[in-house]
Coordinates of C-alpha atoms in Angstrom, one line a residue:
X3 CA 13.2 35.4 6.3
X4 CA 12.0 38.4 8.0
X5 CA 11.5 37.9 11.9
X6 CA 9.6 41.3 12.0
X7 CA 6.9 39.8 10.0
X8 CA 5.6 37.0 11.7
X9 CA 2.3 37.4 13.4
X10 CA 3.3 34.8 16.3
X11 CA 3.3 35.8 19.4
X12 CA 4.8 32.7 20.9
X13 CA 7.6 32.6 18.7
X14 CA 9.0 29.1 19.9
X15 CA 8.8 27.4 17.1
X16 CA 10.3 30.2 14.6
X17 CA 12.9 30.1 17.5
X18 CA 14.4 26.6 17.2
X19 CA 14.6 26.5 13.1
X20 CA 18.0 25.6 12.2
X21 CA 20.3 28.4 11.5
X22 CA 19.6 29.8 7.9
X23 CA 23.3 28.3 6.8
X24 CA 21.8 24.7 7.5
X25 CA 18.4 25.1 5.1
X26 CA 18.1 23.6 1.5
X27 CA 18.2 25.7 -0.9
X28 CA 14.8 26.5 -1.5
X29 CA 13.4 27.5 -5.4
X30 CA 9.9 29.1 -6.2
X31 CA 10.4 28.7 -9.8
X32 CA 6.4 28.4 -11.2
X33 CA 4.6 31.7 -10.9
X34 CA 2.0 30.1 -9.1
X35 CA 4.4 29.9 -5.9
X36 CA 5.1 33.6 -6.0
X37 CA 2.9 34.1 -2.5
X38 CA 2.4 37.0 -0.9
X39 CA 4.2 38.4 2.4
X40 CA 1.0 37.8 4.3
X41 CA -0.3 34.2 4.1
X42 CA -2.7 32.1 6.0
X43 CA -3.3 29.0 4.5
X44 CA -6.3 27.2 6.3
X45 CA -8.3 30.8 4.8
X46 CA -6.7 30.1 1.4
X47 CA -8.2 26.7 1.5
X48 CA -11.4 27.6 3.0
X49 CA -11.8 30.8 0.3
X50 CA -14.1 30.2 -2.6
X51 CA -16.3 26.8 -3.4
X52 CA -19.9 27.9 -2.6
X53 CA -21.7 27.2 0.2
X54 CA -23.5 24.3 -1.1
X55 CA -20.7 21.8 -2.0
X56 CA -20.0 18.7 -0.5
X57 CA -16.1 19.0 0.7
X58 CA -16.1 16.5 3.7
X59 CA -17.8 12.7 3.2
X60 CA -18.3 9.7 5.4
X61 CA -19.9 6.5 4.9
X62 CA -22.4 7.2 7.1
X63 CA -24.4 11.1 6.9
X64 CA -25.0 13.7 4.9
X65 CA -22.1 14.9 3.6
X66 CA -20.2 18.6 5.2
X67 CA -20.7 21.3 2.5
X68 CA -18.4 24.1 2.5
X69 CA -20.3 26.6 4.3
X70 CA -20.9 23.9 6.9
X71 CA -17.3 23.7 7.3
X72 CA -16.4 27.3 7.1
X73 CA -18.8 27.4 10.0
X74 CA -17.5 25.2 11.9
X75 CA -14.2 25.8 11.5
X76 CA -15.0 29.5 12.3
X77 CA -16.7 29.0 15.6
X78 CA -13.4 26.2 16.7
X79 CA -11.3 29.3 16.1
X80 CA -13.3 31.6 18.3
X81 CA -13.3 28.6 20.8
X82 CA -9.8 28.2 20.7
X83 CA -9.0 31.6 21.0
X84 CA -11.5 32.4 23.8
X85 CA -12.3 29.6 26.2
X86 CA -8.6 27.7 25.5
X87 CA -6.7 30.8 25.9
X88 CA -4.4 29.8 22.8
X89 CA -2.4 32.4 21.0
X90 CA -0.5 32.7 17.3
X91 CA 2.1 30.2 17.4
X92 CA 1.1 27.9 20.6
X93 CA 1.3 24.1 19.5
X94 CA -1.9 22.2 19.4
X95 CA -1.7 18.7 19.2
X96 CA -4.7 17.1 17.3
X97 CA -5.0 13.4 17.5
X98 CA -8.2 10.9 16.4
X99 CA -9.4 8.9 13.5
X100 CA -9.7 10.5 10.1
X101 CA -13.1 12.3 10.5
X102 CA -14.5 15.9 9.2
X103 CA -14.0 16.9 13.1
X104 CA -10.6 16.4 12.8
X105 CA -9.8 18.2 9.6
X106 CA -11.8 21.3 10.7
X107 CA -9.9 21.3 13.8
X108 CA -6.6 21.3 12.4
X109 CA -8.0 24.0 10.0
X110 CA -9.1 26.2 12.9
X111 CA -5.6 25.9 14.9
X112 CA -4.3 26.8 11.5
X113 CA -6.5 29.6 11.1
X114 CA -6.2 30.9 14.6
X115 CA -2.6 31.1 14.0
X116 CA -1.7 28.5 16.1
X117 CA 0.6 25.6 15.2
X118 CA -0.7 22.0 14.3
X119 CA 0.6 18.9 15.4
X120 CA -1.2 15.9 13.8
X121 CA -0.1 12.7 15.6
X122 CA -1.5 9.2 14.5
X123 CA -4.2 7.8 17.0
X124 CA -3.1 4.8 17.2
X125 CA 0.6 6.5 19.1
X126 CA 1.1 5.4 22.7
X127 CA 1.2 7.2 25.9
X128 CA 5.0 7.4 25.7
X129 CA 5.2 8.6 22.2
X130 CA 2.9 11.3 22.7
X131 CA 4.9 12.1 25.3
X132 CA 7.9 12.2 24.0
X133 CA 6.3 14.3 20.8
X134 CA 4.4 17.0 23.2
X135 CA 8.2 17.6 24.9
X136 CA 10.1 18.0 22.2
X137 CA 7.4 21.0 20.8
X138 CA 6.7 21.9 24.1
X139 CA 3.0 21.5 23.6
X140 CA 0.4 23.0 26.0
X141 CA -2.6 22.8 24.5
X142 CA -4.3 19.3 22.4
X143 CA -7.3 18.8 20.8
X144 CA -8.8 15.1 21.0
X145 CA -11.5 13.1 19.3
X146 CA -13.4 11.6 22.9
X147 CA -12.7 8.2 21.5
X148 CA -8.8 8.6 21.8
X149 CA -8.4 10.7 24.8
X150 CA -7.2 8.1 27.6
X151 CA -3.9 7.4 26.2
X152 CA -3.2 11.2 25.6
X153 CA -4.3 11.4 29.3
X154 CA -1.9 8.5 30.9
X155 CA 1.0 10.6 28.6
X156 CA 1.1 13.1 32.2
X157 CA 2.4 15.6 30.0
X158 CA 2.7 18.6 32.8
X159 CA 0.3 21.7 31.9
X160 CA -1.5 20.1 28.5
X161 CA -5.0 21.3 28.6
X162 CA -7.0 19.0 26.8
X163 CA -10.3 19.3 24.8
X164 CA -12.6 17.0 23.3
X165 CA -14.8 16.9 20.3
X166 CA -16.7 14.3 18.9
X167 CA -18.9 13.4 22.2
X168 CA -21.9 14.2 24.6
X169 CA -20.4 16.4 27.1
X170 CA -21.5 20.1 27.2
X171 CA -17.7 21.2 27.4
X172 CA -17.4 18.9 24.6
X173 CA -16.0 21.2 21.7
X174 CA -18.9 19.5 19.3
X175 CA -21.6 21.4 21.5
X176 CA -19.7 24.1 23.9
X177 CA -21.2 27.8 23.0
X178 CA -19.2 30.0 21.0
X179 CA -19.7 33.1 18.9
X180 CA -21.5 32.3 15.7
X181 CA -19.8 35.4 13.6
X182 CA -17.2 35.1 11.0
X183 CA -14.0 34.3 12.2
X184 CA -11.1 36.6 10.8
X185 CA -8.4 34.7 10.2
X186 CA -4.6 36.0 11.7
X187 CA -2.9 37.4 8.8
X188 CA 0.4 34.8 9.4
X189 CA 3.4 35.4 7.4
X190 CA 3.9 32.7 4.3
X191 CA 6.9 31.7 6.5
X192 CA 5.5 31.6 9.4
X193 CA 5.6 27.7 10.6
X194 CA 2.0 26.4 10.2
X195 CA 2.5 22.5 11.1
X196 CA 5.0 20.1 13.3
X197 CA 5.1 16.8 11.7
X198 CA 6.9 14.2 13.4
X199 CA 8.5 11.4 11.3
X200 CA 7.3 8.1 12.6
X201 CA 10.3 6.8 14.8
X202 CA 10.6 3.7 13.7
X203 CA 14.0 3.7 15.3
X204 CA 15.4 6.7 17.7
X205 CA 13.6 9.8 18.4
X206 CA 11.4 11.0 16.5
X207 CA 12.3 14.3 14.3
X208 CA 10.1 17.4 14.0
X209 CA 9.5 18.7 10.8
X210 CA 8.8 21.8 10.4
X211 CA 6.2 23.6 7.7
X212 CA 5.4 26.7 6.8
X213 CA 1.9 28.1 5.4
X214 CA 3.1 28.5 1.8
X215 CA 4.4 24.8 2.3
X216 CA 0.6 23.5 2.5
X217 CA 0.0 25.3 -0.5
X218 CA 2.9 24.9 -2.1
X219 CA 2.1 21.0 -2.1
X220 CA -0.6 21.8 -4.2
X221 CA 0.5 23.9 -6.6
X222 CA 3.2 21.4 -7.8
X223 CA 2.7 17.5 -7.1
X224 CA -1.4 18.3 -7.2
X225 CA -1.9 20.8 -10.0
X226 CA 1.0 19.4 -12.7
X227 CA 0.8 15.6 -11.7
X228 CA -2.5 14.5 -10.2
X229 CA -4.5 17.4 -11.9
X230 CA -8.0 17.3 -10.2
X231 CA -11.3 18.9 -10.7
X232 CA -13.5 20.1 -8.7
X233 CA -16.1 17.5 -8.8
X234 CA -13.7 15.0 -8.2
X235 CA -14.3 12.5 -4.7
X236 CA -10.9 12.2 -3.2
X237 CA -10.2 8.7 -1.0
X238 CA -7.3 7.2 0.6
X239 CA -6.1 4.9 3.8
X240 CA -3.3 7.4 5.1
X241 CA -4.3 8.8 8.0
X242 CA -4.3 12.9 8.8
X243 CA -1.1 12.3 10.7
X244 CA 0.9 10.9 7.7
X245 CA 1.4 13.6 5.6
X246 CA 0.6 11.7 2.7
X247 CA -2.8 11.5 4.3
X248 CA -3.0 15.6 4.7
X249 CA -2.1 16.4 1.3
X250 CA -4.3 13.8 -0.5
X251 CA -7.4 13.9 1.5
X252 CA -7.4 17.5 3.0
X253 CA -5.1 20.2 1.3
X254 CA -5.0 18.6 -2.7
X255 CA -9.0 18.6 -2.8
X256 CA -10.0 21.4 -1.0
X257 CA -7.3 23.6 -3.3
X258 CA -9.9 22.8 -6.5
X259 CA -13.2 23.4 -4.2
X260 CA -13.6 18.8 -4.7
X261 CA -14.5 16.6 -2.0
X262 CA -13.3 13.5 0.4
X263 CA -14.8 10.4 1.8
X264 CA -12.9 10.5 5.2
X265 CA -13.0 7.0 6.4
X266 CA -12.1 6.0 10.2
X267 CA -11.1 2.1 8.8
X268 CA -9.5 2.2 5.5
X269 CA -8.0 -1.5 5.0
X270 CA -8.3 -2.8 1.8
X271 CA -11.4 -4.4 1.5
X272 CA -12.9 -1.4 2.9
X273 CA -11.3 0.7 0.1
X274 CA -12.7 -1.2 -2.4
X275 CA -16.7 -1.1 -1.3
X276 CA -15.9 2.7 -0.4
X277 CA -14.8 3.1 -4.1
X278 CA -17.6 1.5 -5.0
X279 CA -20.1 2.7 -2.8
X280 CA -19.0 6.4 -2.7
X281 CA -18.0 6.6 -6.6
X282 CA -14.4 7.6 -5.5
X283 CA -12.8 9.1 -8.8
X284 CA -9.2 9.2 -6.6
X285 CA -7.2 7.1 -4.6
X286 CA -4.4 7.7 -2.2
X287 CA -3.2 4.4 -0.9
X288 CA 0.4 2.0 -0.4
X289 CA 1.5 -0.3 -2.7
X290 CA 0.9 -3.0 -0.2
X291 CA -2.6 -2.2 0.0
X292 CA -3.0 -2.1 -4.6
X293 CA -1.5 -5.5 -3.8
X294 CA -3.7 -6.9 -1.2
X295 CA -6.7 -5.2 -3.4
X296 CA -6.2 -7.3 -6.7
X297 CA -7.9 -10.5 -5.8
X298 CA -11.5 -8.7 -4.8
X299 CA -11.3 -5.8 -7.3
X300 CA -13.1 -7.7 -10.0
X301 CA -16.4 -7.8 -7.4
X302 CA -16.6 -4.2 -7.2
X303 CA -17.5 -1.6 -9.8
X304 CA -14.6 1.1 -9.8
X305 CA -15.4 2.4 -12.9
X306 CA -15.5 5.8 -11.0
X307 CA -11.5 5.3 -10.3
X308 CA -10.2 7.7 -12.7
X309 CA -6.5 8.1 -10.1
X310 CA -4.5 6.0 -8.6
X311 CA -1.9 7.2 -6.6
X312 CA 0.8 5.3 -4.6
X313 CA 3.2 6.3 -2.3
X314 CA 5.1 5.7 1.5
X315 CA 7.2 2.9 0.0
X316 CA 8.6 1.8 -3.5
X317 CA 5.7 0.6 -5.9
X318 CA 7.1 -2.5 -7.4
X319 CA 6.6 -3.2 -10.8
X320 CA 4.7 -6.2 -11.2
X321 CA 1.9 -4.5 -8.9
X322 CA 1.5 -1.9 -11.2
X323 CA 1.3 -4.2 -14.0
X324 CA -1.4 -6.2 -11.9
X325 CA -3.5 -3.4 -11.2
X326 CA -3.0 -2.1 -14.7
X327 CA -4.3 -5.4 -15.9
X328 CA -6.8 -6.1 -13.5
X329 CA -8.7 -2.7 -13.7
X330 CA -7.2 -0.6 -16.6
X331 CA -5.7 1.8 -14.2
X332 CA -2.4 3.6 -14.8
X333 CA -1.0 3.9 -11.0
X334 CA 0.5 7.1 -10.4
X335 CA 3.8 6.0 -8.4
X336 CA 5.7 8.7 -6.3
X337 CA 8.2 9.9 -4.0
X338 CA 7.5 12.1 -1.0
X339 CA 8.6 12.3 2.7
X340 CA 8.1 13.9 6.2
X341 CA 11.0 16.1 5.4
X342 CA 9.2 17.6 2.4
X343 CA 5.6 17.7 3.3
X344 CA 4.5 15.7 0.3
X345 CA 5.5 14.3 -3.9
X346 CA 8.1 15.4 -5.4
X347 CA 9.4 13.0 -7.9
X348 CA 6.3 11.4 -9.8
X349 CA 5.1 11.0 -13.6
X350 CA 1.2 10.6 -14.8
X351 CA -0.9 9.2 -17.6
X352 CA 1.3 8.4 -21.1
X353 CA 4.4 9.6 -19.0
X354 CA 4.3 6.9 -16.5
X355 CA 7.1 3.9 -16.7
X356 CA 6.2 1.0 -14.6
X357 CA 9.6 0.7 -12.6
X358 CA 10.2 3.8 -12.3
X359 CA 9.3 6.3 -9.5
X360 CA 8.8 9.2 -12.6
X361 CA 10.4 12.5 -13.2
X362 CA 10.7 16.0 -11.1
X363 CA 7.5 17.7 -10.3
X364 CA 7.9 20.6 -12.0
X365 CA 8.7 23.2 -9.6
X366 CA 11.3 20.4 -7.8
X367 CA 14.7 19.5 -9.3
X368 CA 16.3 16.1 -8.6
X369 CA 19.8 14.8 -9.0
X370 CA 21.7 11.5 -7.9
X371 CA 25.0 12.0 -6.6
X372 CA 28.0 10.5 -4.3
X373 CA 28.4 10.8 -0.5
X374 CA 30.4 13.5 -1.3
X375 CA 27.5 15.6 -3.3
X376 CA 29.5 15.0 -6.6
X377 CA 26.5 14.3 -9.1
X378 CA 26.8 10.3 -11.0
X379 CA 26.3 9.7 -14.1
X380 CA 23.4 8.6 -15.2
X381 CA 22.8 4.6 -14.6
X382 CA 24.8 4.8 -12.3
X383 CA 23.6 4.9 -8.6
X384 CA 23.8 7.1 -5.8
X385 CA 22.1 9.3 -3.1
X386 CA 18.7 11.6 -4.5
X387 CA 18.8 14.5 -3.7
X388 CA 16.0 17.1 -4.3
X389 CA 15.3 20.5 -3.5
X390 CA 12.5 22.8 -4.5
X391 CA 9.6 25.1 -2.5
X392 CA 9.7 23.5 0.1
X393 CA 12.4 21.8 2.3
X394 CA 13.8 20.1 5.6
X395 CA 13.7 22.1 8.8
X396 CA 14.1 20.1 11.8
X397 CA 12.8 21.4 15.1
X398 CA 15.9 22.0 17.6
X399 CA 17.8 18.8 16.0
X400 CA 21.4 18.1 15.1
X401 CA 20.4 15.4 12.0
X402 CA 19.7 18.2 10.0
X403 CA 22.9 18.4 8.5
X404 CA 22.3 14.6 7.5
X405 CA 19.6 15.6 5.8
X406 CA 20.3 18.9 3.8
X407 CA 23.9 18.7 2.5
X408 CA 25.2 21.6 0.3
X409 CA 21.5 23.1 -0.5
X410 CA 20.2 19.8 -1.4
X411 CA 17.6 17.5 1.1
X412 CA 19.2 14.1 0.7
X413 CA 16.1 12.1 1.5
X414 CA 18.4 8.5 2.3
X415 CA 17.0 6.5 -0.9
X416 CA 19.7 5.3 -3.2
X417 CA 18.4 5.8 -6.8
X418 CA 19.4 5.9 -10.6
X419 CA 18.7 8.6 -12.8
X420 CA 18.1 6.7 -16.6
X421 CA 19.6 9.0 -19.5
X422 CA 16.7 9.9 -20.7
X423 CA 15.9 11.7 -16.9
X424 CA 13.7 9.1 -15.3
X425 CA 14.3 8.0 -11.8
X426 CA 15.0 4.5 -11.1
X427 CA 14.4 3.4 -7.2
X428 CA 17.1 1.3 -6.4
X429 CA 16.8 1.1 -2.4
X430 CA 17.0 2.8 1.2
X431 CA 20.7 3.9 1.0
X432 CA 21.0 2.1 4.3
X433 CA 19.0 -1.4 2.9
X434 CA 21.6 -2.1 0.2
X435 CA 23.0 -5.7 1.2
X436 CA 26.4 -6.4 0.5
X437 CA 27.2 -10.2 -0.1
X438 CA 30.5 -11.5 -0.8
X439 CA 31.3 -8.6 -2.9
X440 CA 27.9 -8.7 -4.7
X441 CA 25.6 -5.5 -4.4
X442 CA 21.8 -6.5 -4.2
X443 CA 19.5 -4.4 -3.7
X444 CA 16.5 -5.7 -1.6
X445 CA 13.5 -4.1 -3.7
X446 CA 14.5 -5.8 -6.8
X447 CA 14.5 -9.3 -5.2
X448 CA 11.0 -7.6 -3.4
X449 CA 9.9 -7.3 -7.3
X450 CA 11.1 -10.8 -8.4
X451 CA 8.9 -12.9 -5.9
X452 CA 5.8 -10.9 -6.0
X453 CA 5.7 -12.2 -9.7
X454 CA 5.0 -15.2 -8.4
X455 CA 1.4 -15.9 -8.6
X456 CA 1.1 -17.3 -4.6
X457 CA 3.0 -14.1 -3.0
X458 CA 1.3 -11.6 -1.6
X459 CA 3.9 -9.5 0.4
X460 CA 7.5 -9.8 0.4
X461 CA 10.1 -8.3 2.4
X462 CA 14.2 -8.6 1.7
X463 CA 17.3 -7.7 4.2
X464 CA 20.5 -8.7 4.4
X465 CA 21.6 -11.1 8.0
X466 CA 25.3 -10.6 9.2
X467 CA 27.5 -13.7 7.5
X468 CA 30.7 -15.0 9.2
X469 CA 31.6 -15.6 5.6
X470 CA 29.9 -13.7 3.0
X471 CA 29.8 -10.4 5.2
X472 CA 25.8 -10.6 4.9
X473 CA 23.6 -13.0 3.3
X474 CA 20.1 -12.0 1.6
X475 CA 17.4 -12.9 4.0
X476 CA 13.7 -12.9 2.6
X477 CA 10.7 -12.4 4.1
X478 CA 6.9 -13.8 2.3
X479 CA 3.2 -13.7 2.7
X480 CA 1.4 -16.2 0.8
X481 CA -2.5 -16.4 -0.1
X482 CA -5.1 -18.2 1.5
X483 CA -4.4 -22.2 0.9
X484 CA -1.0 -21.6 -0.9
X485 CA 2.1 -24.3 0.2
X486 CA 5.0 -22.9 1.8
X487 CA 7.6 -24.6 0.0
X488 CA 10.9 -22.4 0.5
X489 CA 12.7 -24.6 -2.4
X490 CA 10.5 -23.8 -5.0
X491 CA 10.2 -20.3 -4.0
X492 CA 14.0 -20.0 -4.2
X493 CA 13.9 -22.0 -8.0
X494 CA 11.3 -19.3 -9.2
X495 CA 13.5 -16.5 -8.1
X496 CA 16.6 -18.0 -10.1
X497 CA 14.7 -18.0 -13.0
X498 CA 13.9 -14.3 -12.7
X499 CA 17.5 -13.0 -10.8
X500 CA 20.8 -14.1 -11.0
X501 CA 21.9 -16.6 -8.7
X502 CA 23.3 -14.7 -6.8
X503 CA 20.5 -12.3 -5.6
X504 CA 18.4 -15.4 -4.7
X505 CA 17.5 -15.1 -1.0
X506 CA 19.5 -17.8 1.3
X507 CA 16.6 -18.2 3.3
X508 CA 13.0 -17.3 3.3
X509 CA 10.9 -16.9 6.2
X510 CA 7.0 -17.2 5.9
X511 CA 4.9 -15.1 7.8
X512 CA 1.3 -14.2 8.4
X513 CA 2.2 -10.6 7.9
X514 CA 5.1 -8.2 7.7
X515 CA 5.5 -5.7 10.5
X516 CA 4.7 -2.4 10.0
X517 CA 4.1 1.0 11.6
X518 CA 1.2 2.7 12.0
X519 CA 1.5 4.7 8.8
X520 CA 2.0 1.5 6.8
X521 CA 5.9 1.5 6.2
X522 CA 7.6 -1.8 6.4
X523 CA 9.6 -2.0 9.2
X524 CA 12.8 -3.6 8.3
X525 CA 14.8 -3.3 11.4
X526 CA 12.6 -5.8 13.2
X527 CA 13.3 -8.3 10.3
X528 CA 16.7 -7.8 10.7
X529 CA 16.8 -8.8 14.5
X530 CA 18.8 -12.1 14.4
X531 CA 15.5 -13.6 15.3
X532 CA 13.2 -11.7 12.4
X533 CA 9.9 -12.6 13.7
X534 CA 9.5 -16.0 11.2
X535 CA 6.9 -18.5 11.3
X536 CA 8.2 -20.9 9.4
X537 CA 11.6 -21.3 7.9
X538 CA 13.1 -22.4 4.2

């Protein structure tokens, strides 16, 4: 890292990386993620399809063609740089629904040099709050729809603008040059993008990204794995602020010059006549939501589907079997996180093994090893631990050297590596439930119930046990009209587990709790009260 080649002139955010000794080890080892010195990313992704094709789709308009968005994009920057007085390397938060405004802002922050911070709309005052001190943020960009809880955040200085509305100093109609807007020639490690993990418990962490990140995302999980065209129509419920949601509707189809139906709702039922409607050819959605989508898929044509990708939690086997047999589909299962922008473990097409998460990206390496970084052997498990182009770098905080450990990111899943090299997902390191000696791993006894035909969702944790040390606690959502007869639940899973994995008690609900990005959130379960309905 060369500090004499950034192109930030608030330097803030280069200033609180962690010290180089506390990086992963990073590895550029495909000649595609040779970059140059000089990088902007938004411009790289901007750079090429022709003016005339569709790259931004809603269900309701004519779609935004490239040169619509190049635009658009170019005028925000001039805005941004002129009437909002921001500089190379000034945060801008961005917050709203998943909408073409949205992207083209966070392209013209990225373009103007600035930093991006995505938040989810649906984040409270407090949160927002807590996220614009941490990155000391002065300047936000809001959809008018989402503005008056980033308002009652009283975060001291933030100038805040709007797009999406009526107003004249609305950014959708305020006047601004209408020439080309040259993009600032940022250094490839100069950070491009704050992304906040989603704080389900504790403060939330900043993750830091440069602009060869964004691309490196691409280059590796997209182009090996996914492997879209151009006139491919990208889809997906993650939202912009989950960067799950930036990768698979933003950055992976505007690398290939393809499109994406941005959708403000994206539940399942909503997927499905969007699929339909829209001729999606590729998905980006949680296994919940391939779950919830198997008992209306036969009323919609997806014969357009061509990818199915799953990630944000583990993608349990008899769901891909499901969706396999209900639509002919091969789900494409993965592992990303926050931490590492995007997918790094994952396998496609004839390489895919239903229970397994897949195989290294190529241009990532994996390994599972002990809490001392001593590598297992394989069937064995232990921590994963990957590393690759890209890698943790926490803004200004002390877990990073919880995360990266010896060069490696230890992303806090406990897998097993199978001897031929696939990777097995066994749990969250810290979700392993130990019962009178037994290890059980919640996700398995996940697996087991969802084979049974009347279980929708399921959830597993362990409950403190005077005697046992904990006891294996679990958690169901039933369909429409099904009984909720705990006893025969419990007989099914000893015919599929043995005994001693079988849950002690199991808890109906009307849904699982979850945050807003869709991750289950298991620490509420565990609350000596869970948040039951009715009890078994």
């Amino acid at each position: 890292m060369n500090p004499r080649a950034t192109a930030h002139v608030d330097t803030f955010a280069r200033d609180h990386l962690p010290p180089p000794g506390q990086w992963p080890e990073l590895r550029f080892d495909l000649p595609e993620l040779d970059y140059p010195e000089r990088l902007n990313c938004a411009a790289e992704l901007l750079h090429g399809p022709p003016d005339d094709r569709p790259v931004f789709r809603t269900p309701a308009g004519a779609p935004w063609t490239y040169g619509e968005l190049r635009a658009r994009v170019d005028r925000l920057a001039h805005l941004l740089t002129g009437d909002l007085g921001v500089v190379p390397g000034n945060r801008v938060l961005l917050r709203g629904p998943t909408t073409p405004w949205l992207a083209a802002c966070w392209l013209a922050v990225l373009k103007a040099g600035g930093v991006a911070v995505t938040v989810l709309a649906q984040q409270r005052p407090h949160e927002l709050g807590t996220i614009c001190s941490i990155a000391e943020i002065r300047h936000a960009l809001c959809d008018v729809r989402a503005v008056d809880d980033l308002a009652k955040a009283e975060v001291r200085g933030l100038r805040i603008a709007t797009y999406g509305g009526d107003s004249p100093d609305d950014l959708t109609h305020r006047p601004a040059p209408g020439t080309p807007y040259e993009a600032v020639p940022t250094a490839a490690d100069d950070v491009a993008l704050i992304a906040f993990t989603s704080g389900t418990t504790g403060r939330p962490k900043g993750c830091m990204h440069f602009h060869r990140d964004v691309l490196a995302i691409a280059d590796t999980f997209s182009r090996h794995v996914l492997r879209p065209v151009e006139d491919d129509v990208f889809a997906g419920s993650p939202p912009l602020g989950f960067t799950f949601g930036l990768g698979g509707l933003v950055v992976f189809p505007m690398r290939v010059g393809a499109s994406a139906l941005l959708l403000e709702q994206a539940r399942p039922e909503q997927l499905l006549a969007a699929v339909a409607e829209h001729r999606v050819s590729v998905l980006f959605t949680a296994p919940t939501a391939y779950r919830a989508m198997l008992g209306e898929a036969g009323a919609h044509d997806l014969s357009s589907l061509r990818r199915c990708v799953s990630a944000g939690e583990n993608l349990p086997a008899a769901t891909w079997s499901a969706w396999h047999e209900r639509t002919g589909l091969r789900i494409i299962n993965g592992i990303g996180a926050t931490e590492l922008l995007h997918i790094f473990v994952s396998a496609a097409d004839e390489r895919i093994r239903p229970g397994t998460t897949g195989v290294p990206v190529p241009g990532w390496q994996a390994r599972v090893q002990d809490a001392d970084g001593v590598p297992v052997p394989d069937g064995e498990p232990g921590l994963l631990a990957v590393r690759g182009p890209v890698g943790c770098r926490y803004l200004a905080d002390p877990r990073q050297r919880e995360y990266v450990r010896g060069g490696w990111n230890i992303t806090g899943d406990t897998y097993v590596r199978d001897p031929d090299g696939y990777f097995r997902y066994v749990a969250r390191a810290d979700d392993m439930i130990i019962s009178a000696g037994y290890n059980i791993a919640g996700p398995e006894v996940e697996d087991a119930l969802l084979r049974h035909p009347d279980v929708v969702e399921a959830a597993v944790v362990g409950r403190p046990d005077e005697a046992r040390g904990q006891v294996v606690v679990a958690y169901a959502v039933l369909g429409k009209g099904a009984a909720r007869d705990a006893e025969a639940l419990r007989a099914f899973v000893k015919t599929e587990l043995a005994p001693y994995k079988c849950p002690r008690e199991i808890v109906f609900l009307d849904a699982l709790p979850r945050t807003a990005t869709g991750k289950l959130q298991r620490f509420r379960l565990r609350a000596p009260t869970g948040t039951g309905d009715d009890q078994g």
